[in-house]
Tab-separated table of C-alpha atoms in Angstrom:
chain	number	residue	atom	x	y	z
A	18	MET	CA	155.909	47.548	58.554
A	19	LYS	CA	155.612	47.818	54.790
A	20	GLN	CA	152.409	49.427	53.693
A	21	GLU	CA	151.822	48.866	50.013
A	22	LEU	CA	148.389	50.434	49.990
A	23	SER	CA	145.880	50.826	47.203
A	24	LEU	CA	143.008	52.147	49.258
A	25	LYS	CA	140.304	53.976	47.369
A	26	LYS	CA	139.196	55.684	50.537
A	27	LEU	CA	142.560	57.441	50.755
A	28	LYS	CA	141.828	59.180	47.461
A	29	GLY	CA	145.011	58.203	45.720
A	30	LEU	CA	147.326	58.708	48.685
A	31	LYS	CA	150.543	56.799	48.107
A	32	PRO	CA	152.193	54.607	50.744
A	33	LYS	CA	155.146	55.711	52.816
A	34	GLY	CA	158.280	55.783	50.697
A	35	VAL	CA	156.483	57.308	47.720
A	36	LYS	CA	156.273	61.038	48.311
A	37	PRO	CA	153.030	62.581	47.091
A	38	ARG	CA	152.934	66.168	45.914
A	39	LEU	CA	150.996	67.903	48.663
A	40	GLU	CA	151.818	71.623	48.194
A	41	ASN	CA	151.591	72.647	51.868
A	42	THR	CA	148.083	71.278	52.421
A	43	ASP	CA	146.541	70.556	55.815
A	44	LEU	CA	147.423	66.899	55.262
A	45	GLU	CA	151.072	67.785	54.679
A	46	LYS	CA	151.066	69.891	57.850
A	47	LEU	CA	149.635	67.027	59.930
A	48	ILE	CA	152.214	64.602	58.516
A	49	ASP	CA	155.050	67.058	59.252
A	50	ILE	CA	153.827	67.625	62.816
A	51	GLY	CA	153.775	63.855	63.336
A	52	LYS	CA	157.357	63.616	62.063
A	53	TYR	CA	158.359	66.398	64.435
A	54	PHE	CA	156.970	64.577	67.448
A	55	ILE	CA	158.622	61.318	66.413
A	56	ASP	CA	162.020	62.953	65.880
A	57	SER	CA	161.964	65.219	68.918
A	58	LYS	CA	160.159	63.048	71.451
A	59	LYS	CA	161.160	59.453	70.777
A	60	ASP	CA	164.198	59.627	73.089
A	61	SER	CA	162.291	61.247	75.952
A	62	VAL	CA	158.941	59.554	75.509
A	63	PHE	CA	159.306	57.404	78.634
A	64	ARG	CA	160.527	60.140	80.958
A	65	ASP	CA	158.322	60.667	83.986
A	66	ARG	CA	156.746	57.306	83.022
A	67	LEU	CA	154.479	59.156	80.584
A	68	GLY	CA	153.139	61.089	83.537
A	69	LEU	CA	151.533	64.512	83.653
A	70	LYS	CA	154.721	66.567	83.393
A	71	TYR	CA	155.722	65.065	80.074
A	72	LEU	CA	152.211	64.800	78.635
A	73	ASN	CA	151.301	68.381	79.482
A	74	LYS	CA	154.407	69.619	77.681
A	75	PHE	CA	153.577	67.395	74.721
A	76	ARG	CA	150.004	68.733	74.677
A	77	GLU	CA	151.039	72.395	74.816
A	78	GLU	CA	153.342	71.979	71.824
A	79	PHE	CA	150.641	70.060	69.997
A	80	LYS	CA	148.014	72.771	70.532
A	81	GLU	CA	150.303	75.432	69.116
A	82	LYS	CA	151.243	73.406	66.052
A	83	VAL	CA	147.737	72.271	65.041
A	84	LYS	CA	145.779	75.428	65.872
A	85	ASP	CA	145.649	76.529	62.217
A	86	CYS	CA	145.153	73.033	60.743
A	87	LYS	CA	141.821	71.733	59.541
A	88	LEU	CA	140.806	68.439	61.173
A	89	ASN	CA	138.273	65.831	60.092
A	90	GLN	CA	137.888	62.059	59.723
A	91	ASP	CA	139.537	61.867	56.292
A	92	LEU	CA	142.519	64.088	57.095
A	93	ILE	CA	143.388	62.247	60.303
A	94	THR	CA	142.986	58.859	58.616
A	95	GLN	CA	145.197	59.865	55.696
A	96	ALA	CA	147.834	61.329	58.023
A	97	ILE	CA	147.977	58.048	59.959
A	98	PHE	CA	148.319	55.870	56.856
A	99	SER	CA	150.950	58.211	55.399
A	100	SER	CA	153.040	58.269	58.564
A	101	TYR	CA	153.132	54.753	59.994
A	102	GLY	CA	156.104	52.690	58.892
A	103	GLU	CA	158.774	50.519	60.445
A	104	PHE	CA	158.819	52.486	63.684
A	105	SER	CA	160.888	51.582	66.693
A	106	TYR	CA	158.773	51.019	69.776
A	107	GLU	CA	159.650	54.481	71.109
A	108	GLU	CA	158.713	56.070	67.776
A	109	SER	CA	155.384	54.257	67.738
A	110	VAL	CA	154.619	55.515	71.256
A	111	ALA	CA	155.407	59.108	70.247
A	112	PHE	CA	153.239	58.912	67.137
A	113	GLY	CA	150.553	56.966	68.991
A	114	ILE	CA	150.242	59.773	71.536
A	115	TYR	CA	150.112	62.262	68.659
A	116	SER	CA	147.292	60.312	66.978
A	117	GLY	CA	145.397	60.286	70.277
A	118	MET	CA	145.823	64.045	70.591
A	119	LEU	CA	144.399	64.477	67.102
A	120	LEU	CA	141.208	62.697	68.217
A	121	THR	CA	141.067	64.806	71.374
A	122	GLU	CA	141.467	68.036	69.389
A	123	LEU	CA	138.804	66.892	66.939
A	124	THR	CA	136.497	66.268	69.907
A	125	LYS	CA	137.223	69.717	71.345
A	126	ARG	CA	136.277	71.384	68.071
A	127	LYS	CA	133.143	69.281	67.647
A	128	HIS	CA	131.983	70.075	71.167
A	129	ALA	CA	132.561	73.793	70.539
A	130	GLU	CA	130.033	73.426	67.724
A	131	LYS	CA	127.652	71.510	70.025
A	132	LYS	CA	128.212	68.339	67.993
A	133	ILE	CA	128.982	64.712	68.849
A	134	SER	CA	132.558	63.549	68.285
A	135	SER	CA	132.828	60.176	66.536
A	136	PHE	CA	135.719	58.512	64.747
A	137	TYR	CA	135.934	55.306	62.716
A	138	PHE	CA	139.258	53.757	61.713
A	139	ASP	CA	139.730	50.702	59.478
A	140	GLY	CA	143.344	49.581	59.587
A	141	GLN	CA	143.013	47.299	56.547
A	142	GLY	CA	144.778	44.514	58.468
A	143	LEU	CA	148.000	46.505	58.883
A	144	GLU	CA	150.091	47.021	62.011
A	145	PHE	CA	149.578	50.193	64.047
A	146	ASN	CA	151.376	49.848	67.375
A	147	ASN	CA	150.191	52.287	70.066
A	148	LEU	CA	147.562	53.831	67.786
A	149	PHE	CA	145.351	56.385	69.583
A	150	ARG	CA	147.364	55.939	72.746
A	151	GLN	CA	146.087	58.059	75.645
A	152	THR	CA	143.273	59.702	73.695
A	153	LYS	CA	141.946	62.054	76.351
A	154	ASN	CA	138.431	62.764	75.085
A	155	ILE	CA	136.114	61.304	72.459
A	156	ASP	CA	132.426	60.416	72.416
A	157	PHE	CA	132.401	57.385	70.103
A	158	LEU	CA	135.438	55.487	68.791
A	159	VAL	CA	135.300	52.443	66.494
A	160	VAL	CA	138.475	50.642	65.394
A	161	GLU	CA	138.689	47.556	63.204
A	162	ASN	CA	141.016	45.353	61.147
A	163	ILE	CA	144.238	46.198	62.995
A	164	LYS	CA	147.300	44.376	64.263
A	165	GLY	CA	149.628	45.711	66.918
A	166	THR	CA	150.590	46.152	70.523
A	167	GLN	CA	148.861	48.554	72.915
A	168	VAL	CA	146.315	49.719	70.364
A	169	CYS	CA	143.956	52.185	72.107
A	170	THR	CA	145.744	51.858	75.433
A	171	HIS	CA	145.005	54.276	78.312
A	172	LEU	CA	141.935	55.707	76.598
A	173	GLY	CA	140.382	58.578	78.544
A	174	TYR	CA	143.567	59.300	80.496
A	175	GLU	CA	142.671	62.458	82.482
A	176	GLY	CA	139.538	62.853	80.399
A	177	ARG	CA	136.231	61.325	79.328
A	178	ILE	CA	135.409	58.501	76.920
A	179	GLY	CA	131.929	57.657	75.686
A	180	VAL	CA	131.658	54.334	73.840
A	181	VAL	CA	134.555	52.279	72.453
A	182	ALA	CA	134.232	49.437	69.960
A	183	GLY	CA	136.675	47.189	68.148
A	184	ILE	CA	136.416	44.278	65.726
A	185	ASN	CA	138.954	41.974	64.070
A	186	ILE	CA	141.998	43.085	66.063
A	187	GLN	CA	145.045	40.997	66.941
A	188	GLY	CA	147.985	41.912	69.146
A	189	THR	CA	148.908	42.430	72.789
A	190	ASN	CA	147.564	44.705	75.526
A	191	LEU	CA	144.675	45.875	73.353
A	192	PHE	CA	142.411	48.545	74.893
A	193	SER	CA	144.458	48.095	78.062
A	194	ALA	CA	144.290	50.280	81.172
A	195	LEU	CA	140.754	51.516	80.494
A	196	ASN	CA	139.342	52.818	83.770
A	197	PHE	CA	135.552	52.836	83.444
A	198	SER	CA	134.978	54.764	86.669
A	199	LYS	CA	137.414	57.628	86.062
A	200	THR	CA	136.701	58.028	82.334
A	201	LYS	CA	132.909	57.632	82.684
A	202	CYS	CA	133.087	55.142	79.801
A	203	LYS	CA	129.579	54.038	78.863
A	204	ALA	CA	130.479	50.722	77.225
A	205	LEU	CA	133.125	48.659	75.484
A	206	PHE	CA	132.244	46.334	72.591
A	207	VAL	CA	134.844	44.051	71.026
A	208	TYR	CA	134.432	41.130	68.641
A	209	ASN	CA	136.963	38.673	67.223
A	210	ILE	CA	139.822	40.150	69.171
A	211	GLY	CA	142.972	38.342	70.271
A	212	GLY	CA	145.437	39.557	72.866
A	213	PHE	CA	142.741	41.215	74.931
A	214	ASP	CA	143.348	40.816	78.678
A	215	SER	CA	140.600	41.844	81.072
A	216	ASP	CA	143.054	41.924	83.964
A	217	SER	CA	143.979	45.488	82.969
A	218	PHE	CA	140.458	46.917	83.307
A	219	GLU	CA	138.946	48.752	86.234
A	220	VAL	CA	135.171	48.337	86.245
A	221	ASP	CA	132.789	49.394	89.009
A	222	HIS	CA	135.749	50.283	91.272
A	223	SER	CA	137.374	46.843	91.052
A	224	TRP	CA	139.747	45.115	88.669
A	225	LEU	CA	138.398	42.411	86.388
A	226	PHE	CA	139.677	38.871	86.649
A	227	GLY	CA	142.526	37.974	84.310
A	228	TYR	CA	141.370	36.251	81.151
A	229	THR	CA	142.697	36.185	77.614
A	230	SER	CA	141.311	34.744	74.407
A	231	ASN	CA	142.491	34.466	70.821
A	232	LYS	CA	138.964	35.142	69.587
A	233	ALA	CA	136.912	37.013	72.150
A	234	LEU	CA	133.435	38.493	72.303
A	235	VAL	CA	133.315	41.191	74.975
A	236	PHE	CA	130.620	43.569	76.176
A	237	ILE	CA	131.377	45.660	79.258
A	238	PRO	CA	128.659	48.124	80.316
A	239	GLY	CA	129.683	51.164	82.318
A	240	GLN	CA	127.100	50.469	85.026
A	241	ASN	CA	126.907	49.723	88.707
A	242	LYS	CA	127.627	46.063	89.436
A	243	ALA	CA	129.086	45.762	85.943
A	244	ASN	CA	131.199	42.787	86.995
A	245	SER	CA	128.053	40.677	87.198
A	246	LYS	CA	126.651	41.986	83.898
A	247	LEU	CA	129.628	42.004	81.555
A	248	VAL	CA	130.018	39.406	78.803
A	249	TYR	CA	133.470	37.975	78.133
A	250	GLU	CA	133.394	34.825	76.026
A	251	ASP	CA	135.710	32.835	73.778
A	252	LEU	CA	134.177	32.341	70.324
A	253	ASP	CA	136.359	29.279	69.769
A	254	LYS	CA	134.430	27.451	72.499
A	255	LEU	CA	131.427	27.283	70.190
A	256	GLU	CA	133.466	25.182	67.747
A	257	LEU	CA	131.956	26.961	64.753
A	258	SER	CA	133.699	27.949	61.540
A	259	ASP	CA	134.021	31.603	60.560
A	260	GLN	CA	131.333	31.105	57.941
A	261	GLU	CA	128.983	29.537	60.497
A	262	LEU	CA	129.574	32.431	62.887
A	263	LYS	CA	128.742	34.924	60.145
A	264	ARG	CA	125.302	33.357	59.698
A	265	ILE	CA	124.318	33.786	63.360
A	266	ASN	CA	122.979	37.131	64.534
A	267	SER	CA	124.541	38.560	67.666
A	268	ASN	CA	121.586	37.977	70.000
A	269	ASP	CA	121.485	34.286	69.070
A	270	LEU	CA	125.258	34.109	69.455
A	271	PHE	CA	125.013	35.653	72.906
A	272	VAL	CA	122.412	33.086	74.043
A	273	LYS	CA	124.718	30.208	73.074
A	274	PHE	CA	126.959	31.145	76.015
A	275	ASN	CA	124.144	30.538	78.532
A	276	PRO	CA	124.196	34.053	80.044
A	277	SER	CA	122.835	34.822	83.488
A	278	GLN	CA	119.665	36.804	84.048
A	279	LEU	CA	121.676	39.938	84.892
A	280	GLN	CA	123.758	39.553	81.749
A	281	ARG	CA	120.651	39.102	79.613
A	282	ARG	CA	118.944	42.134	81.096
A	283	SER	CA	121.932	44.417	80.517
A	284	TRP	CA	122.608	43.041	77.007
A	285	TYR	CA	119.056	43.582	75.771
A	286	LEU	CA	118.474	46.867	77.607
A	287	MET	CA	121.594	48.400	76.095
A	288	LYS	CA	120.940	47.004	72.599
A	289	ALA	CA	124.256	45.151	72.570
A	290	GLY	CA	123.045	42.657	69.962
A	291	LYS	CA	122.171	45.459	67.561
A	292	VAL	CA	125.554	47.129	68.076
A	293	PHE	CA	127.416	43.892	67.397
A	294	ASP	CA	125.298	43.164	64.306
A	295	ILE	CA	126.312	46.547	62.882
A	296	LEU	CA	129.974	46.059	63.795
A	297	ARG	CA	129.973	42.625	62.183
A	298	ASN	CA	127.997	43.890	59.171
A	299	PHE	CA	125.582	41.024	59.704
A	300	ASP	CA	123.616	40.185	56.532
A	301	ASN	CA	126.006	42.462	54.572
A	302	LYS	CA	123.697	45.399	55.099
A	303	TYR	CA	126.346	48.113	54.760
A	304	ASP	CA	128.179	49.116	51.600
A	305	SER	CA	130.207	51.880	53.206
A	306	GLU	CA	131.850	52.792	56.500
A	307	ASP	CA	129.817	55.997	56.645
A	308	GLU	CA	126.536	54.059	56.640
A	309	LYS	CA	127.775	51.720	59.352
A	310	MET	CA	129.045	54.540	61.549
A	311	LYS	CA	125.845	56.541	61.150
A	312	ASP	CA	123.750	53.673	62.489
A	313	LEU	CA	126.198	53.052	65.339
A	314	VAL	CA	126.170	56.717	66.354
A	315	ASP	CA	122.363	56.761	66.275
A	316	ILE	CA	122.280	53.876	68.772
A	317	PHE	CA	125.042	55.359	70.912
A	318	LYS	CA	123.290	58.736	71.104
A	319	THR	CA	120.005	57.067	72.079
A	320	TYR	CA	121.235	54.562	74.670
A	321	TYR	CA	124.706	55.776	75.694
A	322	ALA	CA	124.596	59.585	75.599
A	323	ARG	CA	126.500	61.353	78.336
A	324	LYS	CA	124.621	63.153	81.038
A	325	LYS	CA	125.373	66.824	81.673
A	326	ASN	CA	127.381	66.065	84.811
A	327	ASP	CA	129.475	63.325	83.154
């Protein structure tokens, strides 16, 4: 993947292939640690089928290497954009696990400060195979404008996930293998996503029916009897242009699919329409990602906060 970036948000960071002068900064350390895991783990990344033996070894090395590094939204984002390139599949898995561990470590530090852990990533339409693979713990994760395979796969593996959201994502096996029961996931929101297959989800102790769409609207609440409350619709069925879709707020869009009474009750109770309006930037309300994420986190904290025993 060639990444010829000119992203203001990356504060002048140059794309891979153009070496910036970093002078041993925290960013340089994170990039070097990522390179280490790619070089040392790519040939063994599928041993033990990515089971506990391999992952625990990976995690112990990771903890030692990042213990003195500063971590925040900007540093992790910049490290990801600086590192992703034309990876082999094995390399993308190794770095994807590393990126997931960065989110988990960020969450650990936030929780130590009695703070919520949230992360927003805008991929700018680029390809990020296996990004955030097997993130163990995070409260709120929002990912948008990405292409790739197995993006956000196995979220919450051996851990806890709060709320996950994605918009404008194309690929294969996206958000796959999310186990709502084991991870205590509160909800999944996705909009305009292709390559999303519900057959790989465990909800309310049963697997969802297989269904794929090139342009899906999905809301899965982490509730009892979720199979009768979830919303999984194909936006193409409405036969509306992208511009027409943009002019319809999410509650009105939801009604067009003739939802059941149980679906309606869950949708409105959990403020799904409001969440989707923010994700879609309906009415162009938001000028920055920070503003959008702040409003999302406010809703998530109010309606989706974890209980003490979660």
